[in-house]
Tab-separated table of C-alpha atoms in Angstrom:
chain	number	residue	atom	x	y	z
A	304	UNK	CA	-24.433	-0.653	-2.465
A	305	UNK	CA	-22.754	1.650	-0.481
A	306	UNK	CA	-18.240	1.691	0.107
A	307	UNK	CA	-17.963	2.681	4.123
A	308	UNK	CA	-14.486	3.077	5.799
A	309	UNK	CA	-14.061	3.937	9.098
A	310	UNK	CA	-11.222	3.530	11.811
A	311	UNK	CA	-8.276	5.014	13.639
A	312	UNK	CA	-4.533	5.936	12.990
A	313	UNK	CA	-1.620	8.077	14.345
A	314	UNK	CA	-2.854	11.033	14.068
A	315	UNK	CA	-6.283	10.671	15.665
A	316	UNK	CA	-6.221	8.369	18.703
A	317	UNK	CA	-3.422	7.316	20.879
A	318	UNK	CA	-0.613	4.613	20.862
A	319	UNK	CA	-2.585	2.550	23.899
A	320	UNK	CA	-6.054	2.712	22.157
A	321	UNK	CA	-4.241	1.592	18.770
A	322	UNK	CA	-2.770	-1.223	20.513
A	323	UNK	CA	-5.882	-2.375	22.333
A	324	UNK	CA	-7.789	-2.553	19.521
A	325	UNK	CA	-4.935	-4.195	17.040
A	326	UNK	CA	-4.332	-6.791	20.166
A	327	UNK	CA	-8.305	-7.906	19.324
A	328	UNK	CA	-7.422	-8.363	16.073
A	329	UNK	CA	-4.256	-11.142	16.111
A	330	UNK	CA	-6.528	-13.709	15.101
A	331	UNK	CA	-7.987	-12.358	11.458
A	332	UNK	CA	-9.931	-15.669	10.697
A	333	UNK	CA	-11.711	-15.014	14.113
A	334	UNK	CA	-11.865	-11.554	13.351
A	335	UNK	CA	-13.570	-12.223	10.076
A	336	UNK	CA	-15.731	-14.657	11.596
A	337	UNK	CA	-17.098	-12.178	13.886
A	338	UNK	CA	-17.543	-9.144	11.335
A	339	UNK	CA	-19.209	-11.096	8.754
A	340	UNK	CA	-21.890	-11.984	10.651
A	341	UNK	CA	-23.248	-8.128	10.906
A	342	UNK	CA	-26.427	-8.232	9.439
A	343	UNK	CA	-26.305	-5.916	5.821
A	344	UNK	CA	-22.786	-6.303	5.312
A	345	UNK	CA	-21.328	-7.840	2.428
A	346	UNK	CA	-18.034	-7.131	1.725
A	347	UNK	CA	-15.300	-6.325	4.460
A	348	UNK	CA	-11.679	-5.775	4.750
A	349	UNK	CA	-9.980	-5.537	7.860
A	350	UNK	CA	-6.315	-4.363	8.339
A	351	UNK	CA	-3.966	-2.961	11.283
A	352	UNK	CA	-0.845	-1.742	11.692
A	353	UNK	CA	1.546	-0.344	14.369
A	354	UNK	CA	-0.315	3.484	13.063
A	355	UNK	CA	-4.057	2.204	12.237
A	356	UNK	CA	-6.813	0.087	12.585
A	357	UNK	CA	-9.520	0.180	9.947
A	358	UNK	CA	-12.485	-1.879	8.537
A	359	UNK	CA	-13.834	-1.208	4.842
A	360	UNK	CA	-16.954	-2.435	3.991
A	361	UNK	CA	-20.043	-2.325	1.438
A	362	UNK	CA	-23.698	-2.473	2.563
A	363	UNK	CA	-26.996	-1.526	1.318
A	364	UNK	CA	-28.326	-0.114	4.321
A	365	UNK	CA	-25.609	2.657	6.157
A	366	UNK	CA	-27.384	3.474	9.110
A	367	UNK	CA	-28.011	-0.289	10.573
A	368	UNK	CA	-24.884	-1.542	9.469
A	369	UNK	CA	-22.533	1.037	10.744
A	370	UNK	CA	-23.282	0.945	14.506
A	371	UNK	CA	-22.712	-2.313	14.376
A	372	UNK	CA	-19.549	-2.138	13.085
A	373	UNK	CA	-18.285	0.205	15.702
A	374	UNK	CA	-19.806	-2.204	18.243
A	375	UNK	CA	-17.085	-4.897	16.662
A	376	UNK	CA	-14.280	-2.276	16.652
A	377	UNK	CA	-14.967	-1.557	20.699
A	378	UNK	CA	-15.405	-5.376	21.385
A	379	UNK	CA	-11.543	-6.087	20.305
A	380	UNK	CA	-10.195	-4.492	23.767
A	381	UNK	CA	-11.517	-2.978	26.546
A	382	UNK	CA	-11.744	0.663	25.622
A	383	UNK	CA	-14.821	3.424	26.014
A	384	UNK	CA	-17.209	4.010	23.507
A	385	UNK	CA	-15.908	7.569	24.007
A	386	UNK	CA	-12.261	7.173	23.429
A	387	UNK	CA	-13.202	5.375	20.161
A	388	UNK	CA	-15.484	8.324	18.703
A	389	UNK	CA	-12.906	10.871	19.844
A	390	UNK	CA	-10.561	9.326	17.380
A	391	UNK	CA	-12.642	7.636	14.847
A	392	UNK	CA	-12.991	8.583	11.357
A	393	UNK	CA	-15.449	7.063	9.129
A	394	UNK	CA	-15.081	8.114	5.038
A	395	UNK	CA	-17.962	6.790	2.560
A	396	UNK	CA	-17.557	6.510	-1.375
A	397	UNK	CA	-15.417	9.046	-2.914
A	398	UNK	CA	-13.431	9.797	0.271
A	399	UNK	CA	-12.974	6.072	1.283
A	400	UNK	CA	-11.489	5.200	-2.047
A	401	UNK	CA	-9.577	8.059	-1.581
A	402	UNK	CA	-8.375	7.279	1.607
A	403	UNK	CA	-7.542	4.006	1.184
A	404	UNK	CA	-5.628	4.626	-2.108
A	405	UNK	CA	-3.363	7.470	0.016
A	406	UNK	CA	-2.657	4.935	3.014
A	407	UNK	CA	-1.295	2.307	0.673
A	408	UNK	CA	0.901	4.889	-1.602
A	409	UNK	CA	2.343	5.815	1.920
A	410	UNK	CA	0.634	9.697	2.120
A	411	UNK	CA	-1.096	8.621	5.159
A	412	UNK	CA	2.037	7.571	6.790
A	413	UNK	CA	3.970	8.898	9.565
A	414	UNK	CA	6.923	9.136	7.082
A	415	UNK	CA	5.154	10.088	3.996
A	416	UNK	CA	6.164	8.167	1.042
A	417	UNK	CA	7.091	4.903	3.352
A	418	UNK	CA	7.072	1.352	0.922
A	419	UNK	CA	5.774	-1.302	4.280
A	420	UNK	CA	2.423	0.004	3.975
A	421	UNK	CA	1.550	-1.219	0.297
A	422	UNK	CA	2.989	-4.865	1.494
A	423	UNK	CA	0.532	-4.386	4.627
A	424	UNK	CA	-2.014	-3.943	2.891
A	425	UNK	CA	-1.771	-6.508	0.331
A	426	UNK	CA	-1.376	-9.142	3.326
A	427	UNK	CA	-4.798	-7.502	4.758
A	428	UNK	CA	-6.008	-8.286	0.862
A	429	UNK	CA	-5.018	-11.872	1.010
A	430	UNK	CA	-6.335	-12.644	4.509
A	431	UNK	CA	-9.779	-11.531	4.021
A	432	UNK	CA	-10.052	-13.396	0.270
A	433	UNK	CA	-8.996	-16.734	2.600
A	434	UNK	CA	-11.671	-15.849	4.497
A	435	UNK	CA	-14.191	-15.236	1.287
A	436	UNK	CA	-14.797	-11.908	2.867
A	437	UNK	CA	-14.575	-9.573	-0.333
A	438	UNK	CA	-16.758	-9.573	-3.831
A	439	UNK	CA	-16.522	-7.826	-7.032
A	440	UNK	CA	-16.407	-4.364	-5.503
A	441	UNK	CA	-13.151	-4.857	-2.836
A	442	UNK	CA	-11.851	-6.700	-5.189
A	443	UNK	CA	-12.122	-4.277	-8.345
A	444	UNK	CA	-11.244	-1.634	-5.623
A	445	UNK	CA	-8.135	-3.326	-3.716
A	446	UNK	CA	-6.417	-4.527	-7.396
A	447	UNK	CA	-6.972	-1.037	-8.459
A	448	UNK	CA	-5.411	0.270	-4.799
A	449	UNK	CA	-2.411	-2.064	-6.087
A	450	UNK	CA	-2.008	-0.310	-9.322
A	451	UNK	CA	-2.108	3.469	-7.996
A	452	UNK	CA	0.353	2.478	-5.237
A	453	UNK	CA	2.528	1.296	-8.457
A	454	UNK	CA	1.956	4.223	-10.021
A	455	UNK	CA	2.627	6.897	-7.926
A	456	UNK	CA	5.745	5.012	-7.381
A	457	UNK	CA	7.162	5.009	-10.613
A	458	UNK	CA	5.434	8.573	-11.744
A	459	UNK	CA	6.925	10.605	-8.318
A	460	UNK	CA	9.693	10.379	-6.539
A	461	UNK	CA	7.852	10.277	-3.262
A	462	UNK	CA	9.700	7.238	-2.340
A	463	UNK	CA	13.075	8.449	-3.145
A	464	UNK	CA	15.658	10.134	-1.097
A	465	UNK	CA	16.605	8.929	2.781
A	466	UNK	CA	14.194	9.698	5.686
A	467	UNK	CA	15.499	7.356	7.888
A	468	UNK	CA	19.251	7.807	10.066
A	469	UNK	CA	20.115	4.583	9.083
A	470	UNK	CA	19.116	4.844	5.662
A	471	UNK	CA	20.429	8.245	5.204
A	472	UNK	CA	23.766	7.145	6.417
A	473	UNK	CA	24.110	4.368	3.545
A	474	UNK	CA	23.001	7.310	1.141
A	475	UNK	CA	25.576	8.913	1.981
A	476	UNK	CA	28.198	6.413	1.561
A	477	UNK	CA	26.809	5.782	-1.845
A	478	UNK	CA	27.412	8.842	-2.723
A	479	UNK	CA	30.712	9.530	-1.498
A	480	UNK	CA	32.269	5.875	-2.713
A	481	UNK	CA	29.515	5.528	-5.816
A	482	UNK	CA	29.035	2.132	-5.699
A	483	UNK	CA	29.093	0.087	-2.795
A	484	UNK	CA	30.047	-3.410	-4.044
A	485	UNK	CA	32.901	-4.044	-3.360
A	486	UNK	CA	33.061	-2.236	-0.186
A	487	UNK	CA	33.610	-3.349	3.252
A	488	UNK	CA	31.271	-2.239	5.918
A	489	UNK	CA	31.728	-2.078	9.683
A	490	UNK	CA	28.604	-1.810	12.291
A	491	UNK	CA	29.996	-0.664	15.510
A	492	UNK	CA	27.050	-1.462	17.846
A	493	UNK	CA	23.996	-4.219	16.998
A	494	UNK	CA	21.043	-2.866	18.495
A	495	UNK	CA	18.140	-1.338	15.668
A	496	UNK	CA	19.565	1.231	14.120
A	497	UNK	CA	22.550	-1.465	13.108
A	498	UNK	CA	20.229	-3.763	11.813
A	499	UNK	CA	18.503	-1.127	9.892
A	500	UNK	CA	21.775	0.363	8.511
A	501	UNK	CA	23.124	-3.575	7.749
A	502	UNK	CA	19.671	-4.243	5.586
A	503	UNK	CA	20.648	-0.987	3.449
A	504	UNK	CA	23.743	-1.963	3.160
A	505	UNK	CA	23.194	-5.215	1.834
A	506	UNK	CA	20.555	-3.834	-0.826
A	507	UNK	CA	23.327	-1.892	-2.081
A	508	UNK	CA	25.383	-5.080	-2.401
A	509	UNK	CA	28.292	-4.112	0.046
A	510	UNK	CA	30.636	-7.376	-0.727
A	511	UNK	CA	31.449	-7.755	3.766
A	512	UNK	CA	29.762	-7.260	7.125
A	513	UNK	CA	31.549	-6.908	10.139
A	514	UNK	CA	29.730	-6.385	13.607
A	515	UNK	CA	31.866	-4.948	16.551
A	516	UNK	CA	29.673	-5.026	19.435
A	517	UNK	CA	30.688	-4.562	23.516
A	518	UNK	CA	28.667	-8.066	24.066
A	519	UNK	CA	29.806	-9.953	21.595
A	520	UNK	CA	26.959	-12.478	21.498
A	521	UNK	CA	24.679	-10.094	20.095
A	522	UNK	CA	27.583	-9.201	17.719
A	523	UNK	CA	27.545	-12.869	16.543
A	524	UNK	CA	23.596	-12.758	15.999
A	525	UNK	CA	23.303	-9.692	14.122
A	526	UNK	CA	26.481	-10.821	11.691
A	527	UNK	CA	25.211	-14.690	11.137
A	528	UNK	CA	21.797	-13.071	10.352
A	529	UNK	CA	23.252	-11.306	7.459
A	530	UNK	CA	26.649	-13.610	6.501
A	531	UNK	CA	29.028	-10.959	8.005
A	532	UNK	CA	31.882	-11.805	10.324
A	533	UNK	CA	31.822	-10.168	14.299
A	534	UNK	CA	34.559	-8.911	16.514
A	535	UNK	CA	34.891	-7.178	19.500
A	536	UNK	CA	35.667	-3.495	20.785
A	537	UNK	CA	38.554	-4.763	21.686
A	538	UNK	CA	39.707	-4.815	17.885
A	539	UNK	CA	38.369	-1.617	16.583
A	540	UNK	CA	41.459	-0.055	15.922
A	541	UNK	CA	43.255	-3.392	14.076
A	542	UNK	CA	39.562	-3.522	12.045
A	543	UNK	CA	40.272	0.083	10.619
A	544	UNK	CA	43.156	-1.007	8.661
A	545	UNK	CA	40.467	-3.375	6.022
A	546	UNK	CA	37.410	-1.440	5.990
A	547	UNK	CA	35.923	1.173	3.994
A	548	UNK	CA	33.135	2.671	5.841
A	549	UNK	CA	32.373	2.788	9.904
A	550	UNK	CA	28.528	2.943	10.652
A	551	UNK	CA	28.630	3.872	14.599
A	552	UNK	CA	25.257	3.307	16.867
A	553	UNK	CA	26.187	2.167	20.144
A	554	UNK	CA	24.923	3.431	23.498
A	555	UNK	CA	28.352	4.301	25.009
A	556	UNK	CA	28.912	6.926	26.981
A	557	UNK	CA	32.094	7.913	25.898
A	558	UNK	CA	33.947	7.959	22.867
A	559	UNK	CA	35.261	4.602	21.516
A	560	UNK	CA	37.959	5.714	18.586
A	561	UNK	CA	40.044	9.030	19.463
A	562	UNK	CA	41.385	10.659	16.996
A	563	UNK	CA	45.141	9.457	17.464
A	564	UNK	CA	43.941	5.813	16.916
A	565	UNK	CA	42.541	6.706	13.772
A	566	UNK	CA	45.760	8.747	12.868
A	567	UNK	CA	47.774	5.699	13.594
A	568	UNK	CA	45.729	3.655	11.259
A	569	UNK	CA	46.037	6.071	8.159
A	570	UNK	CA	49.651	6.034	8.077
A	571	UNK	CA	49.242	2.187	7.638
A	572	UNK	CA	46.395	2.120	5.357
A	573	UNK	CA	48.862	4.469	3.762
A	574	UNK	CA	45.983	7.233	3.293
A	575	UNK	CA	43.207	5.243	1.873
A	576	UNK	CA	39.879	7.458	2.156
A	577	UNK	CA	37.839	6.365	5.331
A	578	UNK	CA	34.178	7.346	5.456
A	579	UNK	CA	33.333	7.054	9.469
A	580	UNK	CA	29.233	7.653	10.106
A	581	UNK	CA	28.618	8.768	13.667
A	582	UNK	CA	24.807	8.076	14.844
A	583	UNK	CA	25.113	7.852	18.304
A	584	UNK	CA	23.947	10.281	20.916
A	585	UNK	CA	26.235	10.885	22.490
A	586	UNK	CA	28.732	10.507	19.829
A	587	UNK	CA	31.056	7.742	19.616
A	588	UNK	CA	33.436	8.936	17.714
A	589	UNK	CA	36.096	11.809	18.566
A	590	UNK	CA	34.867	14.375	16.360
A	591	UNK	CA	38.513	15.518	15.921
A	592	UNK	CA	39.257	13.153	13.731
A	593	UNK	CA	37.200	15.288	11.010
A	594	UNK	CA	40.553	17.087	10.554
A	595	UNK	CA	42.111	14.311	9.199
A	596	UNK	CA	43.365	14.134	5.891
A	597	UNK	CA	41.312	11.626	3.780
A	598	UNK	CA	38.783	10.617	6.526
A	599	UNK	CA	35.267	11.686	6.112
A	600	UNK	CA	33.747	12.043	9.079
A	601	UNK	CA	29.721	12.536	9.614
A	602	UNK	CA	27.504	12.932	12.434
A	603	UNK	CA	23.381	12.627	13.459
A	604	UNK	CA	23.029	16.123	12.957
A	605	UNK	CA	24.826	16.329	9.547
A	606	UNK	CA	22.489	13.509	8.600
A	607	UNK	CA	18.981	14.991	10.001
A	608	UNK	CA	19.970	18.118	7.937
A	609	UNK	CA	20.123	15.428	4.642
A	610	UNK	CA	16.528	14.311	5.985
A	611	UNK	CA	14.663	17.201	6.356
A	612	UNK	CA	15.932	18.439	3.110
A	613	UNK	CA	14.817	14.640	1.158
A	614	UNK	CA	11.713	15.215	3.043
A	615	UNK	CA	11.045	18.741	1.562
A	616	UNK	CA	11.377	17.000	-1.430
A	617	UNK	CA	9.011	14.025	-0.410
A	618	UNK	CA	6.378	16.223	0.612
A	619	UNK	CA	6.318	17.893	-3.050
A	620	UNK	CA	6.512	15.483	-4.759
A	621	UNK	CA	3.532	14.115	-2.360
A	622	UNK	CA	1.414	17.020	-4.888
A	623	UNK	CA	1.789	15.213	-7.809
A	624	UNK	CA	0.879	11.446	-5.973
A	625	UNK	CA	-2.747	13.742	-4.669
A	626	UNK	CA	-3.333	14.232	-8.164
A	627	UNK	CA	-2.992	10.669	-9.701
A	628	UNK	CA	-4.921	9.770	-7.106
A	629	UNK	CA	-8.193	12.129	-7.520
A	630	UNK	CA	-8.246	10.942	-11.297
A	631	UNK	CA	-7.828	7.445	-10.228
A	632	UNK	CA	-10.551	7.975	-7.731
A	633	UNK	CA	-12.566	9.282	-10.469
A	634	UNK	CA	-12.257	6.158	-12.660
A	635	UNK	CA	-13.073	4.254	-9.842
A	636	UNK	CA	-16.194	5.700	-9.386
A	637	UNK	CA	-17.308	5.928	-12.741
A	638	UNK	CA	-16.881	2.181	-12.570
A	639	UNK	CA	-18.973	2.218	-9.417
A	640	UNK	CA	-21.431	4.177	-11.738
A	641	UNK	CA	-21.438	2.016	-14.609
A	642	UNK	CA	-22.388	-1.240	-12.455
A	643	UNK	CA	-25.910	-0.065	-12.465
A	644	UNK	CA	-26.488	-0.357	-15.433
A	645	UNK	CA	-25.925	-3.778	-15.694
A	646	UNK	CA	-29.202	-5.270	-14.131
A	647	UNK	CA	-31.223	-3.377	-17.065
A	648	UNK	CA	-28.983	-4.312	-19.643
A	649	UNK	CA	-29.407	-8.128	-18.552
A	650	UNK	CA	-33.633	-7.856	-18.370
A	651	UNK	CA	-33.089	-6.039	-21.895
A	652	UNK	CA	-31.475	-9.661	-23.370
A	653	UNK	CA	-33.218	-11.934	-21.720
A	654	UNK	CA	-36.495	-10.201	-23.047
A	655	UNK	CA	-34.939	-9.861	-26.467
A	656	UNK	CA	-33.957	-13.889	-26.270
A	657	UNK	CA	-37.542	-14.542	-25.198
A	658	UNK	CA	-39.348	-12.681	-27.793
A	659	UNK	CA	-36.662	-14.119	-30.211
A	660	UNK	CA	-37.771	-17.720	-28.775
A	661	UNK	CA	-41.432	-17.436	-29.326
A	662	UNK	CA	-41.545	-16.199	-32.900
A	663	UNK	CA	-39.724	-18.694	-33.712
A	664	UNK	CA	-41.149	-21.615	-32.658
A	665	UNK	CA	-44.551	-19.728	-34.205
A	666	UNK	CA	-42.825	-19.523	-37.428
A	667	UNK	CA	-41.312	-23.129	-37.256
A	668	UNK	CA	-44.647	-24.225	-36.979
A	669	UNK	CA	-46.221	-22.509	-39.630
A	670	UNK	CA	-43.321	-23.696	-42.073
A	671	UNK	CA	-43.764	-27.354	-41.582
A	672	UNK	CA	-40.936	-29.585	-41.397
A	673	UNK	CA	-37.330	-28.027	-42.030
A	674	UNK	CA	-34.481	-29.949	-41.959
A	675	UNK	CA	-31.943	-29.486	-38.828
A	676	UNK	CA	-29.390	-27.215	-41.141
A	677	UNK	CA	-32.582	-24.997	-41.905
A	678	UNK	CA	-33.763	-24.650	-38.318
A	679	UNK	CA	-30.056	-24.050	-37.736
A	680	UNK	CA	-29.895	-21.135	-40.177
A	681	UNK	CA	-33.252	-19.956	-38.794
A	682	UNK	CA	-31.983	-19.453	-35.346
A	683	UNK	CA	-29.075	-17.628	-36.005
A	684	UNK	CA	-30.796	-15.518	-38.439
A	685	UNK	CA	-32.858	-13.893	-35.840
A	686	UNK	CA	-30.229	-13.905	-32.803
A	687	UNK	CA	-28.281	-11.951	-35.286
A	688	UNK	CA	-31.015	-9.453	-36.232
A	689	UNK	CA	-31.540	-9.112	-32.368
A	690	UNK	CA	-28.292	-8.842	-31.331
A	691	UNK	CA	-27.768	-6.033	-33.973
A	692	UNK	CA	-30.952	-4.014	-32.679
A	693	UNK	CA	-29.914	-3.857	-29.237
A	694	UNK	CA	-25.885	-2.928	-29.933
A	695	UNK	CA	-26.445	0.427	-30.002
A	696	UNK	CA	-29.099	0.941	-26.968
A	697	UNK	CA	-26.682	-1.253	-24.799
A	698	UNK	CA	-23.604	0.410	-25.939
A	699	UNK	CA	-25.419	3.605	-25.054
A	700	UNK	CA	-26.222	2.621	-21.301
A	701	UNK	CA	-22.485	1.392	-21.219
A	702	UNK	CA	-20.680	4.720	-22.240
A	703	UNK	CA	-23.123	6.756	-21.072
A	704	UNK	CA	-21.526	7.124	-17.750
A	705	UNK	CA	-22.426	10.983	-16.612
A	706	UNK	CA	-26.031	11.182	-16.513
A	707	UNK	CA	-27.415	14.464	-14.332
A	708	UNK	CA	-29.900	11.860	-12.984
A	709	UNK	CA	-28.939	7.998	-13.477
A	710	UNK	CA	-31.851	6.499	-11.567
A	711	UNK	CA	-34.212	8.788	-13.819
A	712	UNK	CA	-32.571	7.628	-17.049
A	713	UNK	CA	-32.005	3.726	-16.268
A	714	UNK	CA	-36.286	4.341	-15.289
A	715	UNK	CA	-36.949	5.759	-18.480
A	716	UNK	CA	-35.065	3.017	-20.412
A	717	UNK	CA	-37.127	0.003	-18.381
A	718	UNK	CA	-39.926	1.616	-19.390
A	719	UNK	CA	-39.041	2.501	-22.809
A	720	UNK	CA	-38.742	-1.179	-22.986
A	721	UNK	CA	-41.572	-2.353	-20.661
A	722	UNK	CA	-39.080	-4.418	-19.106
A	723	UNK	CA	-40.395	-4.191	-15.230
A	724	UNK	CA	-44.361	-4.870	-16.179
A	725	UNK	CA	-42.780	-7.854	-18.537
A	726	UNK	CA	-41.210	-9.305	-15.466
């Protein structure tokens, strides 16, 4: 049985072609439908994201099955059999367990160490075992995906330190205040990069939300989402005086807090520290008010600088997640390797059992009548002398993983026990 991946992502084919084909596959039970009924495939996993579209598969016979599979792939959408070679990779055995392992531990990512991807995939898992579309090799393979992703995880820090504007700005404030719990937050703005910023926050357990927003509808959405409380522009200034830290994304066009308003409200808050982030191009925020005693003030560029360092750091420890991963593909295979074996070690028992069968009843017959205890005793007696002569052949074919040849060695064990002509 052969493992086959093949498909598309970022890197190799456009944002159009990736959504054409993802559009064909909204429906995964139709989806399924369709692939499964490729003639020599057996096992299949489809997934697709917003960066790839890929089908893994096992089949006997590579060169018939895999045509057909890239006939599926170009039926999703209208797109030419020539855009899809130009950015379609196909990976067999070793490199598609490899593959696969780095797209869920996020290496394959467009932000390398990114945690969506893992849940992704495990939601591409559970669709295709609703669809009884995977078998003892996906599955072995896709639990032991699950595990490396874990792994790499808790072994690197590949997923640590801020990539992310929003994220990076609620990294900062952690660090500045320590803990954020029993801070109050306010989101000036409540388009995406406010949502994003609010979710951090709330991880982080900031104890209240407020939304400022110039429509203050959309204010009122983004704060009910999340249990926070929304005002409008209007009441930036009053807002300063009960806050702790001023996340600022909107897409103004000039500034909306000078730095005499936020003057005004430090006398009052009688010099309280004030951490103001600033992610708006152009900025929102009067970068004057930097010079303010006891306000921290921080803008996109002092953030990307924060980035690029964490991703330095993602990127090495990235090294050490490549090298969990080619031992863990190298278990995986050896388990690959070790399944044929099992066919020969089966035909080795059941000839074993047989023999064990006959002489027995010979022997039975030649004793004349036993009672049931004795016939008992008699049966056991030889599955235990046969079980004990083949322990150490089948433990051999079991450990003996490495063979230069494997096909040559399982053939010289059939015939050493004329298990083929027997059949």
């Amino acid at each position: 049985m052969n493992l086959i991946l093949l498909g598309i992502n970022h890197r190799t084919a456009p944002l159009e072609l990736r959504e054409k084909l993802a559009g064909g596959l909204q429906d995964a039970a139709a989806g399924y439908q369709r692939i499964k009924s490729v003639s020599g495939l057996q096992e299949v996993l489809l997934y697709s994201t917003c960066n790839r579209i890929e089908v893994l598969f096992t089949t006997p016979d590579p060169p018939a099955t895999l045509p057909q599979v890239q006939t599926f792939l170009l039926n999703l959408a209208e797109v030419s059999s020539a855009d899809l070679e130009k950015g379609l990779y196909i990976y067999q055995e070793g490199e598609a367990v490899q593959h696969l392992f780095r797209v869920a531990s996020g290496l394959d990512s467009m932000v390398v160490g990114e945690p969506q991807i893992l849940g992704q995939v495990k939601e591409a898992y559970r669709q295709a075992t609703q669809q009884h579309a995977t078998g003892a090799i996906l599955n072995r393979l896709l639990h032991k995906t699950f595990s490396v992703a874990k792994r790499i995880r808790s072994e690197t820090g590949i997923g640590c330190q801020a990539v992310s504007v929003s994220y990076a700005a609620v990294e900062l404030a952690r660090k500045i205040f320590g803990s954020l719990t029993d801070k109050t937050a306010l989101l000036v703005g409540a388009g995406e990069m406010a949502e994003l910023a609010v979710e951090h926050l709330k991880r982080y357990g900031v104890s209240q939300i407020v939304v400022a927003n110039r429509t203050l509808e959309r204010a009122l959405k983004l704060a009910q989402r999340f249990g926070g409380e929304a005002i409008s522009l209007a009441e930036l200034e009053h807002q300063l005086l009960k806050i702790d830290i001023l996340i600022s994304s909107t897409g103004a066009t000039e500034q909306i807090l000078t730095r005499e308003q936020v003057k005004r409200v430090m006398r009052l808050r009688k010099q309280q520290p004030l951490f103001l982030i600033d992610i708006a191009v152009p900025r929102d925020l009067d970068p004057a008010i930097n010079t303010l005693d006891n306000v921290y003030l921080y803008n996109i560029d002092d953030l990307q600088g924060i980035i690029a360092v964490n991703i330095r750091y993602r990127q090495q420890e990235a090294v050490k997640a490549e090298r969990i991963i080619a031992s863990e593909v190298l278990k995986f295979l050896q388990w690959r390797e070790s399944l044929a074996v099992y066919p020969t070690i089966i035909a080795l028992q059941e000839k074993a059992d047989h023999i064990c069968r006959n002489e027995l009843k010979k022997t039975l017959n030649q004793l004349g009548p036993l009672t049931p205890e004795q016939i008992k005793s008699l049966e056991v007696l030889t599955q235990s002398i046969t079980h004990k002569l083949l322990h150490d052949p089948i433990l051999y074919m079991k450990r003996n993983h490495h063979p230069k040849d494997p096909s040559r060695e399982i053939d010289y064990i059939r015939r050493l026990f004329n298990l083929d002509r027997e059949r």
